[in-house]
PDB file of C-alpha atoms and ligand atoms in Angstrom:
ATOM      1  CA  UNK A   1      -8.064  -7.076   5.460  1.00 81.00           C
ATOM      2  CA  UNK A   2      -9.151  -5.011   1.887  1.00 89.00           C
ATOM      3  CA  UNK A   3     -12.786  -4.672   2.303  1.00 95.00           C
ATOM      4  CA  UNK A   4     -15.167  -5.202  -1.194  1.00 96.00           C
ATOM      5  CA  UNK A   5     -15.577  -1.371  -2.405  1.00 97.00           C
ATOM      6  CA  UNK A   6     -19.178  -0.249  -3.923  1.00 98.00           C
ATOM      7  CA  UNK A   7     -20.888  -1.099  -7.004  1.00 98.00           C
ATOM      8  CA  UNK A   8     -21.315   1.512 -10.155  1.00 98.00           C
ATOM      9  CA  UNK A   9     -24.778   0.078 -12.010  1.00 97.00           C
ATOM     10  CA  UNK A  10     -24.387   0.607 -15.645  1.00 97.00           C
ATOM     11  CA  UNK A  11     -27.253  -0.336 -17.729  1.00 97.00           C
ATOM     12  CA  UNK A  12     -28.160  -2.881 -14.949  1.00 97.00           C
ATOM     13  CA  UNK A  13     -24.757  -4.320 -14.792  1.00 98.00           C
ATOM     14  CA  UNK A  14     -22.731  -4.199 -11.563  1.00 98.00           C
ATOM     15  CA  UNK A  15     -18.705  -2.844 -11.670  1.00 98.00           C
ATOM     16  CA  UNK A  16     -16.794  -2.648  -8.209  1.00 98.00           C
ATOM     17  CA  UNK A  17     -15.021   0.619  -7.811  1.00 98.00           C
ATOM     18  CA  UNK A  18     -11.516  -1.034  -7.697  1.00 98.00           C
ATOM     19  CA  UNK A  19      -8.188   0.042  -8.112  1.00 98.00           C
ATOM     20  CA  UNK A  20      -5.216  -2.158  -9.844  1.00 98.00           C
ATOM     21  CA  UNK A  21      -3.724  -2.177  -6.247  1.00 98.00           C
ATOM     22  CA  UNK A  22      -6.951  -2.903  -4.252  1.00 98.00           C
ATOM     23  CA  UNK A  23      -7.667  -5.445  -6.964  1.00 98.00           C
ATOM     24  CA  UNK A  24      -4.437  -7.424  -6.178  1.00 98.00           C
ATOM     25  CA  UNK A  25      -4.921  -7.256  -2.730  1.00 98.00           C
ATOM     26  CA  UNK A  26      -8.578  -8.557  -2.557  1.00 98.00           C
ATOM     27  CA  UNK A  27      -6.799 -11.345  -4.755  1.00 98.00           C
ATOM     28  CA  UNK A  28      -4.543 -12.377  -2.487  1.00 98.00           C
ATOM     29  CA  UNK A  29      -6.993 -12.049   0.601  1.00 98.00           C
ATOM     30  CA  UNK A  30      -9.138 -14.599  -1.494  1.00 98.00           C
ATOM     31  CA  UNK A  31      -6.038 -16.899  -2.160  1.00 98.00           C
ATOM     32  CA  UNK A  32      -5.751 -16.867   1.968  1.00 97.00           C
ATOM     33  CA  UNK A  33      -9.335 -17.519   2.277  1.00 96.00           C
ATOM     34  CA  UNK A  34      -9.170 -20.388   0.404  1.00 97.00           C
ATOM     35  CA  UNK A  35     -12.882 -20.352  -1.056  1.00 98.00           C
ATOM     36  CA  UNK A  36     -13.950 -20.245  -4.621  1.00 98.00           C
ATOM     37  CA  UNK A  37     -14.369 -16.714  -6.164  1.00 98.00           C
ATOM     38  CA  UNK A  38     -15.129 -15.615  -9.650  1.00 98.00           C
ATOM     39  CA  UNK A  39     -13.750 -12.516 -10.866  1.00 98.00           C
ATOM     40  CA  UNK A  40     -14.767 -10.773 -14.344  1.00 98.00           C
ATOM     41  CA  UNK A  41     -13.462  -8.253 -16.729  1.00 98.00           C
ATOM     42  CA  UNK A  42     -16.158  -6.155 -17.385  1.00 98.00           C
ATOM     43  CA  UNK A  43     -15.858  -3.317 -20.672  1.00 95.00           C
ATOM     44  CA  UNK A  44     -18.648  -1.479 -22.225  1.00 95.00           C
ATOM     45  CA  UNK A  45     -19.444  -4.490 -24.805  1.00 95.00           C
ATOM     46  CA  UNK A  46     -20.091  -6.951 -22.242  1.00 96.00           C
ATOM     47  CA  UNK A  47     -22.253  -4.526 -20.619  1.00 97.00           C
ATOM     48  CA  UNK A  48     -24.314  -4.520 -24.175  1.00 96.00           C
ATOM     49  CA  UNK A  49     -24.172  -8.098 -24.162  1.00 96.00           C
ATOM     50  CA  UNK A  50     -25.600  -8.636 -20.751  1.00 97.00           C
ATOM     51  CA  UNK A  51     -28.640  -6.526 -21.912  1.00 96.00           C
ATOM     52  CA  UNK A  52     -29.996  -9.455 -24.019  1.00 95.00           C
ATOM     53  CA  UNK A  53     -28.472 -12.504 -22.297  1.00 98.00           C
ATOM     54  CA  UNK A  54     -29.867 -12.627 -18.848  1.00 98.00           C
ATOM     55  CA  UNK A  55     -27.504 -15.537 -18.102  1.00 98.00           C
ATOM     56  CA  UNK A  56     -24.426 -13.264 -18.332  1.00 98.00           C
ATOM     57  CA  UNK A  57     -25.861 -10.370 -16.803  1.00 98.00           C
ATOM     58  CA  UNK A  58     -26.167 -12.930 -13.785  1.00 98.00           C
ATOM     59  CA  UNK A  59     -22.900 -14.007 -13.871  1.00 98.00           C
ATOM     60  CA  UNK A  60     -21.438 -10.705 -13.774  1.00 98.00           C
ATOM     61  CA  UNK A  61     -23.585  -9.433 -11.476  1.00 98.00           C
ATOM     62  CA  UNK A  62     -22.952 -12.317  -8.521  1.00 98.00           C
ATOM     63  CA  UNK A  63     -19.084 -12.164  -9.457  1.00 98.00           C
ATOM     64  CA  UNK A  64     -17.207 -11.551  -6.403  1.00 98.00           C
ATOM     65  CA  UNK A  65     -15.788  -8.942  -8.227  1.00 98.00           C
ATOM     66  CA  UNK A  66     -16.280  -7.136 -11.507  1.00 98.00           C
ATOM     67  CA  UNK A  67     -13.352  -5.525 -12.384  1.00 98.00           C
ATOM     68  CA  UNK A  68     -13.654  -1.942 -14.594  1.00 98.00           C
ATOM     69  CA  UNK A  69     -12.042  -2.929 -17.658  1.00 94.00           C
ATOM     70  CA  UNK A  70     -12.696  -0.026 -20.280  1.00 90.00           C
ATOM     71  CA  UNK A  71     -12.304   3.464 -19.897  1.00 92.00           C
ATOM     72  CA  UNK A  72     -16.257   3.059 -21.696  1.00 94.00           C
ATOM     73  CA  UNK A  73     -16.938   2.576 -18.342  1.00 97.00           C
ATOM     74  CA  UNK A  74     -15.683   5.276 -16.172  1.00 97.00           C
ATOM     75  CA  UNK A  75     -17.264   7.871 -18.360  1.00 96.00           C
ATOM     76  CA  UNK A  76     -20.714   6.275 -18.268  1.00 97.00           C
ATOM     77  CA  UNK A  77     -20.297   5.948 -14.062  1.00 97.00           C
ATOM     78  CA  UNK A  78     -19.161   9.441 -14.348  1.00 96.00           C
ATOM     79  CA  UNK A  79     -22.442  10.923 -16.969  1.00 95.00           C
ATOM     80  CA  UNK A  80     -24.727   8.672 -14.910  1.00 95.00           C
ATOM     81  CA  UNK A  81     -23.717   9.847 -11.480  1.00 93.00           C
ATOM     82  CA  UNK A  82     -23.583   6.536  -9.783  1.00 94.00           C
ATOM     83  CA  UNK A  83     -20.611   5.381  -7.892  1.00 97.00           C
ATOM     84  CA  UNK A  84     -17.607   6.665  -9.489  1.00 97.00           C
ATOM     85  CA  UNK A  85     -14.893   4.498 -10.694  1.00 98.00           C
ATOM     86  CA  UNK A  86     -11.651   5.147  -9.837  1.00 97.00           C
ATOM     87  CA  UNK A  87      -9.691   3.798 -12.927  1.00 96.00           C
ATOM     88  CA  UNK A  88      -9.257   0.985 -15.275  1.00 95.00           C
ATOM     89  CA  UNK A  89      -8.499  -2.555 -14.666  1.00 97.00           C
ATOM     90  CA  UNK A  90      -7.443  -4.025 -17.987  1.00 93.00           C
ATOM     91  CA  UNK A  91      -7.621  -8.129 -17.748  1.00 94.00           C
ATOM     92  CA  UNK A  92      -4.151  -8.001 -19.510  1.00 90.00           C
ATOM     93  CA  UNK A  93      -2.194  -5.783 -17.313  1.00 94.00           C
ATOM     94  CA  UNK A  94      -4.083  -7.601 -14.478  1.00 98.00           C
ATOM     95  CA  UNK A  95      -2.366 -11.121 -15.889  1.00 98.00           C
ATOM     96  CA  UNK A  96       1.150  -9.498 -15.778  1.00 97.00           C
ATOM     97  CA  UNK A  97       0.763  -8.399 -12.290  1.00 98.00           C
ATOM     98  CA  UNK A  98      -0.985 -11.833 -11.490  1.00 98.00           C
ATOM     99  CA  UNK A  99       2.435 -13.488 -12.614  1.00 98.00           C
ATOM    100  CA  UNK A 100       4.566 -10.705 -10.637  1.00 98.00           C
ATOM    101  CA  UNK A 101       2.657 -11.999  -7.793  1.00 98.00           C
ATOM    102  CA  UNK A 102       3.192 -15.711  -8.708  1.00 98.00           C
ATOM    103  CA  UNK A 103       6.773 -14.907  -8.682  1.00 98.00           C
ATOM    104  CA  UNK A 104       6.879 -12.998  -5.742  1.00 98.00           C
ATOM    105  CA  UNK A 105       5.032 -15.228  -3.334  1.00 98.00           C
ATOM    106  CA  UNK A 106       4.648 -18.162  -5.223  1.00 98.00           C
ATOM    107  CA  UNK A 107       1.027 -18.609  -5.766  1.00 98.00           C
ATOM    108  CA  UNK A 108       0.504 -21.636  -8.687  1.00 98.00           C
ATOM    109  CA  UNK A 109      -1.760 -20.350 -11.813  1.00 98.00           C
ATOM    110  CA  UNK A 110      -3.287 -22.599 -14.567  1.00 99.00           C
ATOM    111  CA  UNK A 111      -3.643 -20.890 -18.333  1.00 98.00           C
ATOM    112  CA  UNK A 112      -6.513 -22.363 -19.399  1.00 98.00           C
ATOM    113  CA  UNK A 113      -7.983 -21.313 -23.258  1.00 98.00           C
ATOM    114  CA  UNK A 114      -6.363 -19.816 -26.618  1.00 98.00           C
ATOM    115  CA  UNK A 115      -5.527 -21.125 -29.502  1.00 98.00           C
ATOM    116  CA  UNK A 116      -2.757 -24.485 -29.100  1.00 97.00           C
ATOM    117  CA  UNK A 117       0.274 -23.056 -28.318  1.00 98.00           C
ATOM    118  CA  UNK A 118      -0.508 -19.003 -27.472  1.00 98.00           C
ATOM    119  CA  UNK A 119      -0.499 -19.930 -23.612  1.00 98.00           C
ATOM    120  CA  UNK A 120       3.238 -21.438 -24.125  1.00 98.00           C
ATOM    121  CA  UNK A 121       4.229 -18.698 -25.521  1.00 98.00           C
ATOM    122  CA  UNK A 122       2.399 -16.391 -22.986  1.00 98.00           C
ATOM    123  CA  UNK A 123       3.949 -18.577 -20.381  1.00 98.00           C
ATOM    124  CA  UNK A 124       7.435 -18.372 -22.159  1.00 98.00           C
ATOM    125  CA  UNK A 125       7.091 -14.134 -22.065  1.00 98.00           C
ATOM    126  CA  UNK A 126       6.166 -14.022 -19.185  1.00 98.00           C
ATOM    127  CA  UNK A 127       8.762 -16.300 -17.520  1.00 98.00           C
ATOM    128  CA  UNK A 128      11.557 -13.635 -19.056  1.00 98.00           C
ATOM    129  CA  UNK A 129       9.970 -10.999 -17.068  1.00 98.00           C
ATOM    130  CA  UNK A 130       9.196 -13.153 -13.991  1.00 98.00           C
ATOM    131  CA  UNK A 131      11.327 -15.815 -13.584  1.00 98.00           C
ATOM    132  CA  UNK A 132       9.654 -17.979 -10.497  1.00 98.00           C
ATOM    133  CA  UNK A 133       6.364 -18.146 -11.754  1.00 98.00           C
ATOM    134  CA  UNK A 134       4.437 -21.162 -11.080  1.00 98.00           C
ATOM    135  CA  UNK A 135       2.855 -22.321 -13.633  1.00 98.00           C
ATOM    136  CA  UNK A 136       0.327 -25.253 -12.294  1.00 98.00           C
ATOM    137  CA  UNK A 137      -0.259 -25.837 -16.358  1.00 98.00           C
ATOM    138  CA  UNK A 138      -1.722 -25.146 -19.092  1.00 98.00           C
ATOM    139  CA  UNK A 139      -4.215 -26.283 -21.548  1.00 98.00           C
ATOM    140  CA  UNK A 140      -6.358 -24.990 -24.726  1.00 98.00           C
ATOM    141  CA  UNK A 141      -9.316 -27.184 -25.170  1.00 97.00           C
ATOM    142  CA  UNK A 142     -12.425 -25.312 -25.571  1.00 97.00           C
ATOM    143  CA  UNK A 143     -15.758 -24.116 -23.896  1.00 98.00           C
ATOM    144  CA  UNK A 144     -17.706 -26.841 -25.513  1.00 97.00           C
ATOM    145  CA  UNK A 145     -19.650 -28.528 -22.769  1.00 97.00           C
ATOM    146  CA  UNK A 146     -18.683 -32.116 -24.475  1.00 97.00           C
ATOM    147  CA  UNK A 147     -14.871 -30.969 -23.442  1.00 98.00           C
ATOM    148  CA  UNK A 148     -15.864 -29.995 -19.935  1.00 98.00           C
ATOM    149  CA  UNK A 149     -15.716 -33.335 -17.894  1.00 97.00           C
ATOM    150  CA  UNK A 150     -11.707 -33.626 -19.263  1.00 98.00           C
ATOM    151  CA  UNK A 151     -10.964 -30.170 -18.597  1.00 98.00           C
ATOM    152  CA  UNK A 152     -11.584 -30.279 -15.058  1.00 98.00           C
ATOM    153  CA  UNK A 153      -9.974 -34.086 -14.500  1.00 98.00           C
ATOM    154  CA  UNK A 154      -7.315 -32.121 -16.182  1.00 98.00           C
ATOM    155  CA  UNK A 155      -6.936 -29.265 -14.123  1.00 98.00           C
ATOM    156  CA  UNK A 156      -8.305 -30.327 -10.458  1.00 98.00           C
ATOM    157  CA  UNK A 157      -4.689 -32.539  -9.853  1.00 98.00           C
ATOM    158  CA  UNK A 158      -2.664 -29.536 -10.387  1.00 98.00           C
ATOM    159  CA  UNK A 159      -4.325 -27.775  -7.851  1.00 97.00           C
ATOM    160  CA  UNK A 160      -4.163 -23.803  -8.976  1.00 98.00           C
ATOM    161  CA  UNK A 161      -4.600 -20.967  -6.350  1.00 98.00           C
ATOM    162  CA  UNK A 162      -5.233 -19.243  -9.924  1.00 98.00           C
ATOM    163  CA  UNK A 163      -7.229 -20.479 -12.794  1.00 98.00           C
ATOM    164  CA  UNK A 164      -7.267 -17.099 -16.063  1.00 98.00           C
ATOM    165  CA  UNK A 165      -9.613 -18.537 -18.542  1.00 98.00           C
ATOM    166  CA  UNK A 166      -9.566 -17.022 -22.141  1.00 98.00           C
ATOM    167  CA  UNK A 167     -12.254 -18.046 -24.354  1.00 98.00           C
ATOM    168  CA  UNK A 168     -13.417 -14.531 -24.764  1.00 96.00           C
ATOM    169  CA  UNK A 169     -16.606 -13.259 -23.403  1.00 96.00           C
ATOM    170  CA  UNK A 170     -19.350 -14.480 -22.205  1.00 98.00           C
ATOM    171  CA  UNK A 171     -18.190 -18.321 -23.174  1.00 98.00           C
ATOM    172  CA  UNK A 172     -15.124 -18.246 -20.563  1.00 98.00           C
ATOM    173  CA  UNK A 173     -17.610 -16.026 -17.590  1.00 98.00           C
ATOM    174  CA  UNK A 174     -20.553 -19.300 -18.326  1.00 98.00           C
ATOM    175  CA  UNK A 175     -17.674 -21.655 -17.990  1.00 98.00           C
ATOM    176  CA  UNK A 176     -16.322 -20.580 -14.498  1.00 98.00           C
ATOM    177  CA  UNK A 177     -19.817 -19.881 -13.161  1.00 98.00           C
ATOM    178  CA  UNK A 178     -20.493 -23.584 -14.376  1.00 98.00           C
ATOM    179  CA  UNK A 179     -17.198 -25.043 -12.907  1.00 98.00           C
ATOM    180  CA  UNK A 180     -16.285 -22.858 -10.043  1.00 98.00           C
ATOM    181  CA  UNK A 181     -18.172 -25.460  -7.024  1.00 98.00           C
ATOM    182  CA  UNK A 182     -16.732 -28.120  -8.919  1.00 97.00           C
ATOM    183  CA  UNK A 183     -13.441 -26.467  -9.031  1.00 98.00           C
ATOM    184  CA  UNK A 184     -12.992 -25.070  -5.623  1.00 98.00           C
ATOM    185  CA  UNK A 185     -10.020 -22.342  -7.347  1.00 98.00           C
ATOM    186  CA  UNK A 186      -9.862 -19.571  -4.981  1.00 98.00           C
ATOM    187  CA  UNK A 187      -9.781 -16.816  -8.004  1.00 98.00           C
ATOM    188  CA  UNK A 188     -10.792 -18.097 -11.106  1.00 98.00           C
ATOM    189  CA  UNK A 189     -10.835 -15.187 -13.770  1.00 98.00           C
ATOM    190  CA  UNK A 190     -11.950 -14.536 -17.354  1.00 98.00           C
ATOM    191  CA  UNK A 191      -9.421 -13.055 -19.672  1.00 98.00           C
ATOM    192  CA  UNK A 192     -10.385 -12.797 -23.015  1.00 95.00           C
ATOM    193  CA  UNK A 193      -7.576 -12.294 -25.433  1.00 94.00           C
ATOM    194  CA  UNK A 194      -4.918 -11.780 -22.508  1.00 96.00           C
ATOM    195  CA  UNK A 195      -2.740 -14.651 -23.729  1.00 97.00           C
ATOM    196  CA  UNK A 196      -2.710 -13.654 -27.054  1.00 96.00           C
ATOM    197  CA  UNK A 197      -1.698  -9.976 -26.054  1.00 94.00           C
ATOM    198  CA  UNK A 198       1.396 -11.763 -23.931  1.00 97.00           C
ATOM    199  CA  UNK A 199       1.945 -14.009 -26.435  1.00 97.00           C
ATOM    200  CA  UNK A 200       2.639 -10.943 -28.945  1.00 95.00           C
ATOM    201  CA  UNK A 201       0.077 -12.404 -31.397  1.00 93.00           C
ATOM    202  CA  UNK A 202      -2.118  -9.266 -31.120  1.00 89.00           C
ATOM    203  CA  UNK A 203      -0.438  -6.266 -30.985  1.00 86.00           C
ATOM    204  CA  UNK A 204      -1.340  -3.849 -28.033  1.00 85.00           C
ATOM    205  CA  UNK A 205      -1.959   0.189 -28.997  1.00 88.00           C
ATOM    206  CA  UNK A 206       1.373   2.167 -28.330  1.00 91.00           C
ATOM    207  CA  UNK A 207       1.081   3.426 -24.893  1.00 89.00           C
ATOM    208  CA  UNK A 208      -0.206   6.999 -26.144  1.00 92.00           C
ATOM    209  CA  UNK A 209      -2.939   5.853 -27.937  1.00 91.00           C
ATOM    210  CA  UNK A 210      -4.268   3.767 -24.961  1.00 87.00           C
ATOM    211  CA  UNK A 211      -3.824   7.405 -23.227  1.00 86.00           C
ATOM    212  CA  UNK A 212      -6.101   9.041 -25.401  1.00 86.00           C
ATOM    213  CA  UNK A 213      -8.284   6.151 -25.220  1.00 84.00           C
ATOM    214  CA  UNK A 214      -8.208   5.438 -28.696  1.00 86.00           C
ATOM    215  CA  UNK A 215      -7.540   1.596 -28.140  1.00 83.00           C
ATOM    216  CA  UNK A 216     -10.874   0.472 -29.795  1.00 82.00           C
ATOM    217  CA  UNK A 217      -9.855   2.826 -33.033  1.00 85.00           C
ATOM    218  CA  UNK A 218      -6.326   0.781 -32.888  1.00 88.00           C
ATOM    219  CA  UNK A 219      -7.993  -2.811 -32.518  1.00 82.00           C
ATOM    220  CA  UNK A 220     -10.726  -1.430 -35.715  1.00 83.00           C
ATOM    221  CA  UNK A 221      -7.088  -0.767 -38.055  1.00 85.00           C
ATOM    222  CA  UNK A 222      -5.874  -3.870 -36.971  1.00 87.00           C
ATOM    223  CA  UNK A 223      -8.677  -6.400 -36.744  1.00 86.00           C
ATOM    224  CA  UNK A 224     -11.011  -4.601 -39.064  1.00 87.00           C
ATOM    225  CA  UNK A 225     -13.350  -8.456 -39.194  1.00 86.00           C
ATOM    226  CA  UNK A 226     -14.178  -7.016 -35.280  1.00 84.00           C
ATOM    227  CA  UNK A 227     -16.610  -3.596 -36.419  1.00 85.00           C
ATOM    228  CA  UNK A 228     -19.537  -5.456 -35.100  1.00 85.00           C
ATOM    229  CA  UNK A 229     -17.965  -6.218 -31.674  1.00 83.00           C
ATOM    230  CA  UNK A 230     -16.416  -2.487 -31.824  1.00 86.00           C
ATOM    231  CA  UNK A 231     -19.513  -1.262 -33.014  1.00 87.00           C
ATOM    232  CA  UNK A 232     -21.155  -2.729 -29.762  1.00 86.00           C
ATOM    233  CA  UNK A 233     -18.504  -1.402 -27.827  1.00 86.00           C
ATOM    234  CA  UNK A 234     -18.355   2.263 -28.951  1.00 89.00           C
ATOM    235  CA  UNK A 235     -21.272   4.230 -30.741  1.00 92.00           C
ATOM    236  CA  UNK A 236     -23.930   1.396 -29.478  1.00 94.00           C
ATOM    237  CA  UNK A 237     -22.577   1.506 -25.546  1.00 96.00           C
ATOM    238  CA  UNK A 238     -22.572   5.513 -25.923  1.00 95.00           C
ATOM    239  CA  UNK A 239     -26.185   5.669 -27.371  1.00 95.00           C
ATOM    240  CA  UNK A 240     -27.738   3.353 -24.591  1.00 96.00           C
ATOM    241  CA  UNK A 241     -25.661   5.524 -21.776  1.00 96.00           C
ATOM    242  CA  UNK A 242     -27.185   8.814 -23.418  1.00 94.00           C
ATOM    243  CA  UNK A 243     -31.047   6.935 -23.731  1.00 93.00           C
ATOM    244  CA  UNK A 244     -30.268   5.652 -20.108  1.00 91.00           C
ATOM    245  CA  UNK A 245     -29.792   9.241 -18.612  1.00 88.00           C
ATOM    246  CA  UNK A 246     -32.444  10.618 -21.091  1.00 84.00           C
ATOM    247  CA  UNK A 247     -34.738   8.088 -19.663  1.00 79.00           C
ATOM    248  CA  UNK A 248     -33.185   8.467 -16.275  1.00 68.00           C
ATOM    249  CA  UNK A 249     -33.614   5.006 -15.562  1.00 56.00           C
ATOM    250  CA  UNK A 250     -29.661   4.152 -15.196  1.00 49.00           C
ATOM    251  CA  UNK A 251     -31.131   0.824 -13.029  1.00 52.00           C
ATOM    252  CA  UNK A 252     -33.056  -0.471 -15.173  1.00 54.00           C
ATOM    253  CA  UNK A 253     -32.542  -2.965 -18.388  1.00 55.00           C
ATOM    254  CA  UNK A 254     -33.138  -0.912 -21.443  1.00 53.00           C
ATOM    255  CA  UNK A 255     -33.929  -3.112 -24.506  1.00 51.00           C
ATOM    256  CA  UNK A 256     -34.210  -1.014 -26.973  1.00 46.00           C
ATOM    257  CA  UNK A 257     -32.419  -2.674 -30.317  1.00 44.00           C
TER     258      UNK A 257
HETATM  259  N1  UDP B 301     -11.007 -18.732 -27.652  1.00 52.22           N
HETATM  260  C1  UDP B 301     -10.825 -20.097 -27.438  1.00 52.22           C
HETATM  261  N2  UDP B 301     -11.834 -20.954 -27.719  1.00 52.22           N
HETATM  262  C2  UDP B 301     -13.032 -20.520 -28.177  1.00 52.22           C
HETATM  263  C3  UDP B 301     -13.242 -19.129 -28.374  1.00 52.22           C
HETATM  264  C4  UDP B 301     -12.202 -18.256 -28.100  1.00 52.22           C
HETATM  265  O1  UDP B 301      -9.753 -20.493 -26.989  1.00 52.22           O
HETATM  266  O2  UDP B 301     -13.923 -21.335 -28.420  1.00 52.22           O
HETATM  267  C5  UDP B 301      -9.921 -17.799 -27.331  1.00 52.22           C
HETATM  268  C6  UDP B 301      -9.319 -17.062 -28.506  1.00 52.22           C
HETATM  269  O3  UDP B 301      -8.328 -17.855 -29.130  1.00 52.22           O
HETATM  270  C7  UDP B 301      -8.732 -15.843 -27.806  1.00 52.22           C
HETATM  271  C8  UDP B 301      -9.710 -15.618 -26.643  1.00 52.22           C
HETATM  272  O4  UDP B 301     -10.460 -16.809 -26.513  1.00 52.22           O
HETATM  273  O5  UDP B 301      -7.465 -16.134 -27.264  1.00 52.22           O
HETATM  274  C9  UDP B 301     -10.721 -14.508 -26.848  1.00 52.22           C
HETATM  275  O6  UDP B 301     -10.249 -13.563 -27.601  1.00 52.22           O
HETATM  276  P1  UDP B 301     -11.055 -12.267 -27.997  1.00 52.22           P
HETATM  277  O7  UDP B 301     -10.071 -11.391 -28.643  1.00 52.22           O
HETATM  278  O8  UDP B 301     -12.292 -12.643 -28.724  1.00 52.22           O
HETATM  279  O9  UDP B 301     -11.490 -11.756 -26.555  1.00 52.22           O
HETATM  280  P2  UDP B 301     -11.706 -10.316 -25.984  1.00 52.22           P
HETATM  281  O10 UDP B 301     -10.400  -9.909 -25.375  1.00 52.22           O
HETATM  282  O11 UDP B 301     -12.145  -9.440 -27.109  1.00 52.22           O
HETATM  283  O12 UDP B 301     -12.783 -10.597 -24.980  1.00 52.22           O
END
């Protein structure tokens, strides 16, 4: 049985040291297990988010797993010298493998979030690539608490092993830390703009720009309306890192903005 690896504490905020392949494993050991577990994709701009919204910073930090998604991240565990992280867990290429795994052994996951009609077309992509997934449905609606009663009428019949929620951060990580008793979903997972990636909505960087870790520079050209997000994610993440080691209080909150 995979065992849970260690925690990396960045800025107060807790990342497992996973890889892609423990990752997958843990996921299907909690599929087995049959009891409710909620998984988050943790990059550098939910980490600045969590610093002012103690609600999140919960969330993330009870998750039974936080998944390193941001290479933000591995650099800070590195300058910091806490528990290294071994590499990147993107939510998207985590989806894809999620559906290889669907196909494979047949595990039923529900595509919950996106605007109407991305998570067909996700669904439709990802059906050319792997042909058996089981889809146990899908369904946009919206984090609104007003919607949430419906929602889960909607989804508790189909009975997921695997629920991906994309209403981007922190909205879908509230929802499945509000839901997830209710639910009883043995991996329920936020995915942020996953579907729309799949969907081939947004465009992903070419793979040698992700290699140079210039994704965030790619995402600015394209979605230029995101420089506050990126802003958060990049010069803002850096500068509380640096302050953090300055400081050398890497455990502790910083609010310093
Ligand atoms: N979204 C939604 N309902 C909402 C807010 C967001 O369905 O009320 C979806 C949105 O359409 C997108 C995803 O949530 O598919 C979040 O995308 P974003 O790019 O903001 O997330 P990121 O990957 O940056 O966390």
């Amino acid at each position: 049985m995979p065992s849970i690896p260690p925690t990396a504490t960045i800025l107060g905020v807790k990342v497992h040291a996973l890889t892609q392949a423990h990752t997958l494993a843990l996921i299907e050991d909690f599929i087995t297990n049959g009891q409710p577990h909620q998984l988050a994709t943790v990059n550098p701009e939910f980490v600045v988010e969590a610093q002012h919204d103690a609600e999140f910073r919960r969330i993330i930090n009870q998750a039974a797993l936080a998944l390193p998604d941001g290479i933000g991240l591995l650099m800070a565990a590195r300058f910091l010298s806490t528990t290294p992280l071994p590499e990147r867990v993107p939510g998207s290429d985590l989806v894809e493998q999620l559906a290889g795994l669907s196909h494979q052994k047949g595990y039923r996951i529900y595509f919950l979030g996106a605007r109407e009609g991305v998570a067909e077309k996700a669904i439709t992509n990802l059906k050319i690539r792997y042909p058996r997934l089981q889809v146990a449905g899908h369904y946009a609606g919206s984090p609104a608490l007003e919607e949430n009663e419906a929602i889960i009428r909607r989804i508790l019949p189909t009975r997921p092993d695997i629920l991906l929620v994309a209403y981007g951060a922190p909205k879908q990580d509230k929802w499945i830390a509000r839901n997830l008793d209710q639910l009883q979903i043995p991996v329920c997972l936020g995915v942020g703009g996953s579907f729309d990636f799949i969907a081939g909505i947004t465009k992903r960087a070419p793979q040698w720009v992700q290699h140079m870790h210039l994704e965030w520079l790619h995402r600015l050209i394209m979605q230029p309306w995101r420089w506050r997000r990126i802003w958060n994610a990049v010069p803002r993440f850096s500068w509380l890192i640096f302050w953090s080691r300055f400081k050398n209080s890497n455990t502790n909150l910083i609010v310093i903005y």
